[in-house]
Amino acid sequence: MLKEVQVTKTYLPDKKEYLKYVDKIWESGWLTNNGALSMELENQLKKKLKVSYLKFVSSGTTALQLAIHALELTGEIITTPYSYVATTSAILWQNCKPVFVDIETDSFNIDVSLIEEKITSETSAILATHVYGIPCAVEKIELLAKKHNLKVIYDAAHCFGVEVDGKSIFEFGDTSICSFHSTKIFHTIEGGAVISKTEEIDKKIFLNRAFGHIGDIHSMLGINGKNSEFHAAMGLCNLPGIQERISERKKIFENYSKRLEGLPISILELKKNINYNYSYFPVVFKSHKEMTKVKTNLENKKIYPRRYFFPSLNKIDYLEYQSCPRSESIAERVLCLPYYDGLEDSTVKIISETIKNVIQDG
Ligand SMILES: *Cc1c(COP(=O)(O)O)cnc(C)c1O
């Protein structure tokens, strides 16, 4: 029987390591609310990600909502249609309106040259995603934001460990968020973080994530966005080996790239000044039909790539339609191939040959 190959496989650390932390939790009797392990994880993450202000929260989505709230955004937020639904839903959840700006077809990121024409007197911010861990045009976005007095939030859910010219990707924008969901390269089962540029925003996030009060002093509105010691423990187990795992993934990336070389498909173009985390292996096919055929043929072999991202978020039913032809076109043709630590060469070979055969059959 063929074994199933999913698009990703959650990394699980040594169980004994995890249980050592569980023992500590039992000894302390402290399960949540800024426990020792959560504090330790925040400190280690700040070092690893080279940032000053980071708060560990219950998910990447909560992180987005907290960031929008803490920056006091209102009205319209300029955003990308090519992202996971949480990028858009967080804007709606905070009672703001997403205004979509189409993407660049090579980087998959928001096309900065199209932003200015969408700015109105109602615009309060730009919320852009660094898609597949490829940095947005951060400097151009910063200039534009300064010129129009807008805040900038980055959905950096895909970006754990990514650096631009030696600088952490999380240093850009007023805040960035990361997701530590089990499907992400670094995970805490469920979880995420808000990374802020200033202590002022960081303090607000701290309060906003815990009901807006410390003791009897209720200073602002808040929600419960905290995370637990059990989640922090998973993070503390997963963090030490992360760089090694990224190196392993780089090899798989190179293997796929080599095997797919010369085919009329697009794969990620990597730039020299960027340290990638090799989180995803997206392939854009020439037509929707070809993508579907590849997907079906792989599924017949119990290999499950993912249409990621699909749908283009501007086409979601509960939103008024705004046209973004490039994002729509890519969302119709993209597949993320199975990609995880320990993915075998033989599987990469089967996947690559299946793609080749579909393309050659026309
Ligand atoms: C995973 C992801 C999120 C949501 O993060 P959760 O931790 O699952 O809430 C948001 N944006 C992007 C781009 C993501 O990939």
PDB file of C-alpha atoms in Angstrom, residues 6-13 18 56-61 157-158 178-192 227 230-231 234-235 238 242 245 249 279-280 306 308 339-341:
ATOM      1  CA  GLN A   6       0.432  15.377   2.799  1.00  0.00           C
ATOM      2  CA  VAL A   7       1.518  18.883   1.837  1.00  0.00           C
ATOM      3  CA  THR A   8       3.176  19.273   5.216  1.00  0.00           C
ATOM      4  CA  LYS A   9       4.024  17.203   8.246  1.00  0.00           C
ATOM      5  CA  THR A  10       4.181  18.688  11.709  1.00  0.00           C
ATOM      6  CA  TYR A  11       7.594  18.501  13.277  1.00  0.00           C
ATOM      7  CA  LEU A  12       7.520  16.681  16.588  1.00  0.00           C
ATOM      8  CA  PRO A  13      10.429  17.030  18.991  1.00  0.00           C
ATOM      9  CA  TYR A  18       8.736  17.734  26.037  1.00  0.00           C
ATOM     10  CA  PHE A  56       3.571  35.326  22.516  1.00  0.00           C
ATOM     11  CA  VAL A  57      -0.148  34.958  21.789  1.00  0.00           C
ATOM     12  CA  SER A  58      -2.693  32.233  21.114  1.00  0.00           C
ATOM     13  CA  SER A  59      -2.541  32.298  17.296  1.00  0.00           C
ATOM     14  CA  GLY A  60      -1.365  34.209  14.253  1.00  0.00           C
ATOM     15  CA  THR A  61      -4.936  35.346  13.694  1.00  0.00           C
ATOM     16  CA  ALA A 157       3.232  34.192   9.317  1.00  0.00           C
ATOM     17  CA  HIS A 158       5.529  32.483   6.788  1.00  0.00           C
ATOM     18  CA  CYS A 178       4.055  35.482  13.070  1.00  0.00           C
ATOM     19  CA  SER A 179       2.090  32.256  13.283  1.00  0.00           C
ATOM     20  CA  PHE A 180       3.350  29.292  15.276  1.00  0.00           C
ATOM     21  CA  HIS A 181       0.628  26.950  14.067  1.00  0.00           C
ATOM     22  CA  SER A 182       1.569  23.268  13.690  1.00  0.00           C
ATOM     23  CA  THR A 183       1.748  23.612   9.911  1.00  0.00           C
ATOM     24  CA  LYS A 184       4.365  26.352  10.129  1.00  0.00           C
ATOM     25  CA  ILE A 185       8.121  25.834  10.141  1.00  0.00           C
ATOM     26  CA  PHE A 186       8.443  26.761  13.827  1.00  0.00           C
ATOM     27  CA  HIS A 187       5.427  25.830  15.911  1.00  0.00           C
ATOM     28  CA  THR A 188       3.963  25.843  19.405  1.00  0.00           C
ATOM     29  CA  ILE A 189       0.996  23.578  18.417  1.00  0.00           C
ATOM     30  CA  GLU A 190      -1.234  26.672  18.187  1.00  0.00           C
ATOM     31  CA  GLY A 191       0.274  30.075  18.728  1.00  0.00           C
ATOM     32  CA  GLY A 192       1.714  33.220  17.297  1.00  0.00           C
ATOM     33  CA  ASN A 227      -1.074  31.240  25.348  1.00  0.00           C
ATOM     34  CA  PHE A 230       2.153  23.633  27.366  1.00  0.00           C
ATOM     35  CA  HIS A 231       2.318  25.552  24.100  1.00  0.00           C
ATOM     36  CA  MET A 234       6.517  22.852  22.599  1.00  0.00           C
ATOM     37  CA  GLY A 235       8.162  26.025  21.326  1.00  0.00           C
ATOM     38  CA  ASN A 238      11.364  23.094  18.733  1.00  0.00           C
ATOM     39  CA  ILE A 242      15.362  25.107  13.828  1.00  0.00           C
ATOM     40  CA  ARG A 245      15.997  21.909   9.921  1.00  0.00           C
ATOM     41  CA  ARG A 249      14.762  21.945   3.849  1.00  0.00           C
ATOM     42  CA  SER A 279       8.920  27.018   4.147  1.00  0.00           C
ATOM     43  CA  TYR A 280       6.994  26.376   0.955  1.00  0.00           C
ATOM     44  CA  ARG A 306      -2.439  22.103  -1.549  1.00  0.00           C
ATOM     45  CA  TYR A 308      -2.338  27.605  -1.414  1.00  0.00           C
ATOM     46  CA  TYR A 339       7.460  19.920   1.645  1.00  0.00           C
ATOM     47  CA  TYR A 340       8.608  19.008   5.133  1.00  0.00           C
ATOM     48  CA  ASP A 341      11.557  17.772   7.141  1.00  0.00           C
TER      49      ASP A 341
END
